[in-house]
């Protein structure tokens, strides 16, 4: 097995590119693919301040390093979600998933000299994700996704960042697209894009890893010595997208390039049709009476969740998104 670029010994095969690569040229491929995504979708302008959503997993740490390698100013934000040990992710005395994830992020940031911001949901908002899931009787990813989106938006606006970057990769985006298409969620299909522009009090949001698969981001981390959280979140079991990922992986194995064709074909040839017909994010929003975040209601979904879980206030919770897209 020889590297396509230098003909030296290869360490990885990439069937969808019909090629093998040595470590140096595979890392270069990852940088090139990330740069290409950033440029093609105008994700980050020169001089933009980027806030990277870091979880301690392979994708977000790879993204953080890649952005620095490409010359961007990128700080990280880690949100401690209070997900504990054990099969249901309940907080307990053992060192849990969130503790270990936080350690990975802190070690990585310190070793690279990157600036890391942190928010602990329990300390700052009085609840954690397992408690929120129990109180709302929804899959944990609902309240978790809502909490993360809210806190990343808020931190970016308060910190004067131009853009929030997340580590969603091609597998993530293709799986969300597959789920939205299976259910013809036209509103989500209208908003599924690697860039969500700033507006209405929300920061711009970008996904620079959409041209890399999760196997490739994992290989990037291994080959560049990034020590990441390898455990899956113990609360992920109810997440439908894991099943969609498996289905797409089967298709990919039979026909390399399927995920890329599916996702980028949608962006090139279909997304616009949903946008023109869909509701889109338009319309003026008011401000949340609790926290000032943009919302179409009197209080935002995060403040309603917090009130419901902590018992402070008496506000009904309505979580409408489990799809991982949209605001
Ligand atoms: S952390 Fe949160 Fe994920 Fe765990 S509860 Fe679901 S959304 S799976 S990326
Ligand atoms: Zn090579
Ligand atoms: Zn609010």
Short mmCIF file of C-alpha atoms and ligand atoms in Angstrom, two decimals:
data_model
loop_
_atom_site.label_atom_id
_atom_site.label_comp_id
_atom_site.label_asym_id
_atom_site.label_seq_id
_atom_site.Cartn_x
_atom_site.Cartn_y
_atom_site.Cartn_z
CA UNK A 1 0.00 0.00 0.00
CA UNK A 2 1.64 3.21 -1.19
CA UNK A 3 0.83 6.86 -0.57
CA UNK A 4 -0.86 8.42 -3.58
CA UNK A 5 1.20 11.57 -3.18
CA UNK A 6 4.76 10.47 -2.34
CA UNK A 7 4.68 6.71 -3.09
CA UNK A 8 6.07 6.07 0.41
CA UNK A 9 4.48 3.46 2.71
CA UNK A 10 0.81 4.33 3.36
CA UNK A 11 -0.82 4.14 6.79
CA UNK A 12 -4.45 4.61 5.79
CA UNK A 13 -6.74 3.83 2.89
CA UNK A 14 -9.51 6.24 1.95
CA UNK A 15 -11.82 4.25 -0.33
CA UNK A 16 -14.03 7.20 -1.26
CA UNK A 17 -10.98 8.95 -2.71
CA UNK A 18 -9.79 5.62 -4.12
CA UNK A 19 -6.39 6.30 -2.55
CA UNK A 20 -3.97 5.51 0.27
CA UNK A 21 -1.91 8.03 2.18
CA UNK A 22 1.17 8.24 4.44
CA UNK A 23 0.67 10.10 7.73
CA UNK A 24 2.01 13.41 6.42
CA UNK A 25 -0.15 13.43 3.33
CA UNK A 26 -3.25 12.20 5.13
CA UNK A 27 -2.95 15.10 7.60
CA UNK A 28 -2.52 17.43 4.65
CA UNK A 29 -5.64 15.95 3.03
CA UNK A 30 -7.62 16.73 6.21
CA UNK A 31 -6.37 20.32 6.22
CA UNK A 32 -7.14 20.71 2.53
CA UNK A 33 -10.65 19.32 2.92
CA UNK A 34 -11.32 21.65 5.86
CA UNK A 35 -9.97 24.67 4.00
CA UNK A 36 -12.05 23.75 0.97
CA UNK A 37 -15.25 23.58 3.05
CA UNK A 38 -14.48 26.92 4.73
CA UNK A 39 -13.83 28.63 1.40
CA UNK A 40 -16.66 27.02 -0.57
CA UNK A 41 -19.30 28.07 1.95
CA UNK A 42 -17.71 31.37 3.11
CA UNK A 43 -17.64 30.04 6.65
CA UNK A 44 -14.89 32.18 8.14
CA UNK A 45 -13.51 35.48 6.85
CA UNK A 46 -9.91 36.52 7.51
CA UNK A 47 -9.68 38.09 10.96
CA UNK A 48 -12.93 36.54 12.24
CA UNK A 49 -12.86 35.46 15.89
CA UNK A 50 -14.06 31.86 16.08
CA UNK A 51 -15.55 30.11 19.11
CA UNK A 52 -15.17 26.34 18.78
CA UNK A 53 -17.65 24.10 20.57
CA UNK A 54 -15.36 21.50 22.15
CA UNK A 55 -16.67 18.34 23.78
CA UNK A 56 -13.43 16.39 24.25
CA UNK A 57 -14.33 14.01 21.42
CA UNK A 58 -12.32 13.46 18.26
CA UNK A 59 -14.25 15.80 15.98
CA UNK A 60 -14.17 18.94 18.09
CA UNK A 61 -10.51 18.58 19.11
CA UNK A 62 -9.51 17.86 15.49
CA UNK A 63 -11.51 20.92 14.40
CA UNK A 64 -9.88 23.16 16.98
CA UNK A 65 -6.39 22.11 15.87
CA UNK A 66 -7.23 22.30 12.16
CA UNK A 67 -8.55 25.85 12.53
CA UNK A 68 -5.29 26.89 14.17
CA UNK A 69 -3.27 25.12 11.49
CA UNK A 70 -5.23 27.06 8.88
CA UNK A 71 -4.35 30.32 10.61
CA UNK A 72 -7.66 31.17 12.27
CA UNK A 73 -8.06 32.72 15.70
CA UNK A 74 -10.09 30.09 17.53
CA UNK A 75 -10.92 29.81 21.23
CA UNK A 76 -12.70 26.77 22.66
CA UNK A 77 -15.81 26.56 24.81
CA UNK A 78 -16.45 23.44 26.87
CA UNK A 79 -19.85 22.97 28.50
CA UNK A 80 -19.94 20.63 31.51
CA UNK A 81 -23.27 18.84 31.08
CA UNK A 82 -23.13 16.80 34.29
CA UNK A 83 -23.43 13.44 32.51
CA UNK A 84 -22.23 10.82 34.94
CA UNK A 85 -21.09 7.22 34.94
CA UNK A 86 -23.30 4.22 34.45
CA UNK A 87 -25.59 3.10 31.67
CA UNK A 88 -28.14 5.85 32.18
CA UNK A 89 -25.55 8.57 32.62
CA UNK A 90 -26.91 9.53 36.04
CA UNK A 91 -24.60 11.64 38.16
CA UNK A 92 -23.05 9.62 40.97
CA UNK A 93 -19.85 9.42 42.96
CA UNK A 94 -17.84 7.80 40.22
CA UNK A 95 -15.94 9.85 37.71
CA UNK A 96 -18.41 10.24 34.90
CA UNK A 97 -18.50 10.93 31.19
CA UNK A 98 -18.55 14.72 31.51
CA UNK A 99 -15.66 14.74 34.00
CA UNK A 100 -13.48 12.66 31.71
CA UNK A 101 -14.47 14.70 28.65
CA UNK A 102 -13.58 17.94 30.46
CA UNK A 103 -10.18 16.54 31.41
CA UNK A 104 -9.42 15.70 27.79
CA UNK A 105 -10.35 19.22 26.69
CA UNK A 106 -8.30 20.90 29.44
CA UNK A 107 -5.22 18.76 28.77
CA UNK A 108 -5.45 19.38 25.04
CA UNK A 109 -5.90 23.15 25.41
CA UNK A 110 -3.00 23.40 27.88
CA UNK A 111 -0.69 21.34 25.66
CA UNK A 112 -1.40 23.56 22.65
CA UNK A 113 -1.64 26.88 24.46
CA UNK A 114 -5.19 27.41 23.13
CA UNK A 115 -7.63 29.61 25.07
CA UNK A 116 -10.42 27.60 26.71
CA UNK A 117 -13.66 28.94 28.17
CA UNK A 118 -15.84 26.74 30.35
CA UNK A 119 -19.45 26.70 31.53
CA UNK A 120 -20.68 24.20 34.12
CA UNK A 121 -24.43 23.81 33.65
CA UNK A 122 -24.98 22.49 37.18
CA UNK A 123 -23.06 25.30 38.84
CA UNK A 124 -24.39 28.09 36.67
CA UNK A 125 -27.93 26.97 35.92
CA UNK A 126 -28.78 24.54 38.69
CA UNK A 127 -29.45 21.40 36.65
CA UNK A 128 -27.71 18.72 34.62
CA UNK A 129 -28.74 16.78 31.54
CA UNK A 130 -29.85 13.54 33.25
CA UNK A 131 -32.12 15.55 35.56
CA UNK A 132 -33.46 17.60 32.65
CA UNK A 133 -34.21 14.41 30.70
CA UNK A 134 -36.08 12.94 33.68
CA UNK A 135 -38.06 16.13 34.27
CA UNK A 136 -39.07 16.57 30.63
CA UNK A 137 -39.55 12.83 29.98
CA UNK A 138 -37.84 13.24 26.63
CA UNK A 139 -34.71 11.61 25.25
CA UNK A 140 -31.71 13.33 26.89
CA UNK A 141 -30.41 14.63 23.57
CA UNK A 142 -33.43 16.98 23.36
CA UNK A 143 -32.62 19.02 26.45
CA UNK A 144 -28.89 18.55 25.86
CA UNK A 145 -29.05 19.94 22.32
CA UNK A 146 -31.24 22.83 23.40
CA UNK A 147 -28.90 23.65 26.30
CA UNK A 148 -25.76 23.52 24.18
CA UNK A 149 -27.19 25.63 21.36
CA UNK A 150 -28.41 28.25 23.81
CA UNK A 151 -25.18 28.48 25.78
CA UNK A 152 -22.90 28.50 22.73
CA UNK A 153 -24.98 31.26 21.10
CA UNK A 154 -24.97 33.29 24.26
CA UNK A 155 -21.23 32.90 24.91
CA UNK A 156 -20.44 33.87 21.33
CA UNK A 157 -22.58 36.99 21.42
CA UNK A 158 -21.39 38.02 24.89
CA UNK A 159 -17.73 37.34 24.01
CA UNK A 160 -17.85 39.27 20.72
CA UNK A 161 -17.09 36.22 18.56
CA UNK A 162 -18.00 36.36 14.87
CA UNK A 163 -18.75 32.71 14.45
CA UNK A 164 -19.42 29.47 16.34
CA UNK A 165 -17.76 26.39 14.79
CA UNK A 166 -18.95 22.88 15.58
CA UNK A 167 -17.31 19.54 14.80
CA UNK A 168 -20.19 17.99 12.84
CA UNK A 169 -18.66 15.71 10.21
CA UNK A 170 -19.98 14.19 7.00
CA UNK A 171 -21.44 11.17 8.85
CA UNK A 172 -23.34 13.47 11.23
CA UNK A 173 -24.73 15.67 8.50
CA UNK A 174 -25.64 12.81 6.17
CA UNK A 175 -27.42 11.02 9.05
CA UNK A 176 -29.42 14.13 9.99
CA UNK A 177 -30.31 14.67 6.34
CA UNK A 178 -31.36 11.03 6.02
CA UNK A 179 -33.59 11.33 9.11
CA UNK A 180 -35.12 14.59 7.94
CA UNK A 181 -35.77 13.15 4.48
CA UNK A 182 -37.30 9.95 5.87
CA UNK A 183 -39.81 12.06 7.76
CA UNK A 184 -40.02 14.86 5.17
CA UNK A 185 -39.22 17.44 7.82
CA UNK A 186 -39.32 20.22 5.24
CA UNK A 187 -38.68 22.95 7.78
CA UNK A 188 -35.45 21.27 8.91
CA UNK A 189 -34.49 20.43 5.34
CA UNK A 190 -34.84 24.12 4.53
CA UNK A 191 -32.33 24.99 7.21
CA UNK A 192 -29.87 22.11 6.88
CA UNK A 193 -26.69 23.78 5.68
CA UNK A 194 -23.01 23.88 6.66
CA UNK A 195 -23.46 27.59 7.44
CA UNK A 196 -26.26 29.35 9.26
CA UNK A 197 -25.84 33.09 8.81
CA UNK A 198 -25.85 35.49 11.74
CA UNK A 199 -29.05 37.38 12.32
CA UNK A 200 -31.91 37.99 14.68
CA UNK A 201 -29.51 38.02 17.63
CA UNK A 202 -27.90 34.66 16.72
CA UNK A 203 -24.23 34.30 15.78
CA UNK A 204 -23.11 32.70 12.49
CA UNK A 205 -22.67 28.93 12.85
CA UNK A 206 -20.40 26.81 10.70
CA UNK A 207 -19.45 23.15 10.27
CA UNK A 208 -15.97 23.10 8.72
CA UNK A 209 -15.60 19.28 8.94
CA UNK A 210 -18.45 18.44 6.56
CA UNK A 211 -15.97 17.13 3.98
CA UNK A 212 -14.43 14.62 6.45
CA UNK A 213 -15.94 11.37 7.74
CA UNK A 214 -15.71 10.33 11.37
CA UNK A 215 -13.22 7.62 10.48
CA UNK A 216 -11.06 10.36 8.99
CA UNK A 217 -11.31 12.71 11.98
CA UNK A 218 -10.42 9.79 14.27
CA UNK A 219 -7.41 8.98 12.09
CA UNK A 220 -6.43 12.66 12.08
CA UNK A 221 -6.40 12.63 15.90
CA UNK A 222 -4.44 9.37 16.16
CA UNK A 223 -1.86 10.46 13.58
CA UNK A 224 -1.39 13.88 15.15
CA UNK A 225 -1.23 12.57 18.73
CA UNK A 226 -4.51 14.06 20.00
CA UNK A 227 -5.75 12.18 23.07
CA UNK A 228 -9.54 12.36 22.89
CA UNK A 229 -12.54 10.96 24.79
CA UNK A 230 -13.15 7.63 23.06
CA UNK A 231 -16.22 6.62 25.10
CA UNK A 232 -19.60 7.31 23.57
CA UNK A 233 -21.96 9.42 25.65
CA UNK A 234 -23.91 6.98 27.87
CA UNK A 235 -27.11 8.89 27.05
CA UNK A 236 -26.76 8.51 23.28
CA UNK A 237 -28.69 5.22 23.16
CA UNK A 238 -32.04 6.86 22.38
CA UNK A 239 -30.58 8.93 19.56
CA UNK A 240 -32.17 7.92 16.25
CA UNK A 241 -29.28 9.27 14.24
CA UNK A 242 -27.01 6.45 15.37
CA UNK A 243 -29.26 4.03 13.48
CA UNK A 244 -29.22 6.23 10.38
CA UNK A 245 -25.44 6.37 10.57
CA UNK A 246 -25.26 2.58 10.57
CA UNK A 247 -27.51 2.37 7.52
CA UNK A 248 -25.45 4.92 5.61
CA UNK A 249 -22.24 3.14 6.62
CA UNK A 250 -23.57 -0.07 5.08
CA UNK A 251 -24.34 1.79 1.86
CA UNK A 252 -20.90 3.43 1.93
CA UNK A 253 -19.16 0.07 2.25
CA UNK A 254 -20.89 -1.21 -0.83
CA UNK A 255 -20.40 1.98 -2.74
CA UNK A 256 -17.67 4.32 -1.42
CA UNK A 257 -18.62 7.97 -1.77
CA UNK A 258 -22.33 7.42 -1.07
CA UNK A 259 -22.46 9.71 1.97
CA UNK A 260 -20.65 12.51 0.14
CA UNK A 261 -22.88 12.22 -2.92
CA UNK A 262 -26.02 12.12 -0.78
CA UNK A 263 -25.12 15.16 1.32
CA UNK A 264 -23.43 17.37 -1.25
CA UNK A 265 -25.96 16.37 -3.92
CA UNK A 266 -28.66 17.62 -1.58
CA UNK A 267 -26.83 20.92 -1.05
CA UNK A 268 -26.15 21.37 -4.77
CA UNK A 269 -29.41 20.22 -6.27
CA UNK A 270 -32.20 20.08 -3.71
CA UNK A 271 -31.67 22.32 -0.68
CA UNK A 272 -32.74 25.48 -2.47
CA UNK A 273 -36.15 24.02 -3.29
CA UNK A 274 -36.88 23.47 0.38
CA UNK A 275 -35.63 26.93 1.26
CA UNK A 276 -37.92 28.70 -1.13
CA UNK A 277 -40.88 26.60 -0.03
CA UNK A 278 -39.96 26.33 3.64
CA UNK A 279 -40.65 28.69 6.46
CA UNK A 280 -36.96 29.47 7.01
CA UNK A 281 -35.60 31.30 10.02
CA UNK A 282 -37.01 34.70 8.96
CA UNK A 283 -39.30 36.96 10.92
CA UNK A 284 -38.42 39.37 13.67
CA UNK A 285 -37.84 37.81 17.07
CA UNK A 286 -38.42 39.36 20.46
CA UNK A 287 -36.14 38.99 23.48
CA UNK A 288 -36.51 36.45 26.29
CA UNK A 289 -37.80 38.02 29.50
CA UNK A 290 -35.46 35.77 31.50
CA UNK A 291 -32.11 35.95 29.71
CA UNK A 292 -32.47 38.31 26.76
CA UNK A 293 -31.90 35.61 24.11
CA UNK A 294 -33.81 35.93 20.82
CA UNK A 295 -37.12 34.09 20.92
CA UNK A 296 -40.58 34.15 19.39
CA UNK A 297 -42.14 33.54 22.82
CA UNK A 298 -42.08 35.53 26.03
CA UNK A 299 -39.30 33.35 27.49
CA UNK A 300 -36.86 31.27 25.46
CA UNK A 301 -36.90 27.45 25.38
CA UNK A 302 -33.77 27.28 27.57
CA UNK A 303 -35.29 29.42 30.33
CA UNK A 304 -38.46 27.32 30.21
CA UNK A 305 -36.37 24.15 30.49
CA UNK A 306 -34.38 25.57 33.42
CA UNK A 307 -37.59 26.61 35.20
CA UNK A 308 -39.14 23.20 34.70
CA UNK A 309 -36.10 21.23 35.90
CA UNK A 310 -35.10 23.39 38.84
CA UNK A 311 -38.68 24.12 39.90
CA UNK A 312 -38.00 27.85 39.83
CA UNK A 313 -40.89 29.48 38.02
CA UNK A 314 -43.77 27.65 36.43
CA UNK A 315 -43.23 27.73 32.74
CA UNK A 316 -44.27 24.93 30.38
CA UNK A 317 -41.45 23.28 28.46
CA UNK A 318 -41.85 22.75 24.77
CA UNK A 319 -38.83 21.22 23.10
CA UNK A 320 -39.45 21.06 19.39
CA UNK A 321 -36.07 19.98 18.04
CA UNK A 322 -34.32 16.66 18.38
CA UNK A 323 -32.86 16.79 14.91
CA UNK A 324 -29.71 18.68 15.79
CA UNK A 325 -30.29 21.31 13.13
CA UNK A 326 -31.82 24.72 13.25
CA UNK A 327 -31.27 27.31 15.88
S1 LIG B 1 -23.81 14.66 24.75
FE1 LIG B 1 -25.88 15.35 24.81
FE2 LIG B 1 -24.68 14.21 22.75
FE3 LIG B 1 -24.99 12.81 25.04
S2 LIG B 1 -26.98 13.61 25.66
FE4 LIG B 1 -27.12 13.37 23.45
S3 LIG B 1 -26.58 15.37 22.69
S4 LIG B 1 -25.39 12.08 22.98
S5 LIG B 1 -23.51 14.97 21.09
ZN1 LIG B 2 2.89 10.57 1.32
ZN1 LIG B 3 -34.13 32.86 28.12
#
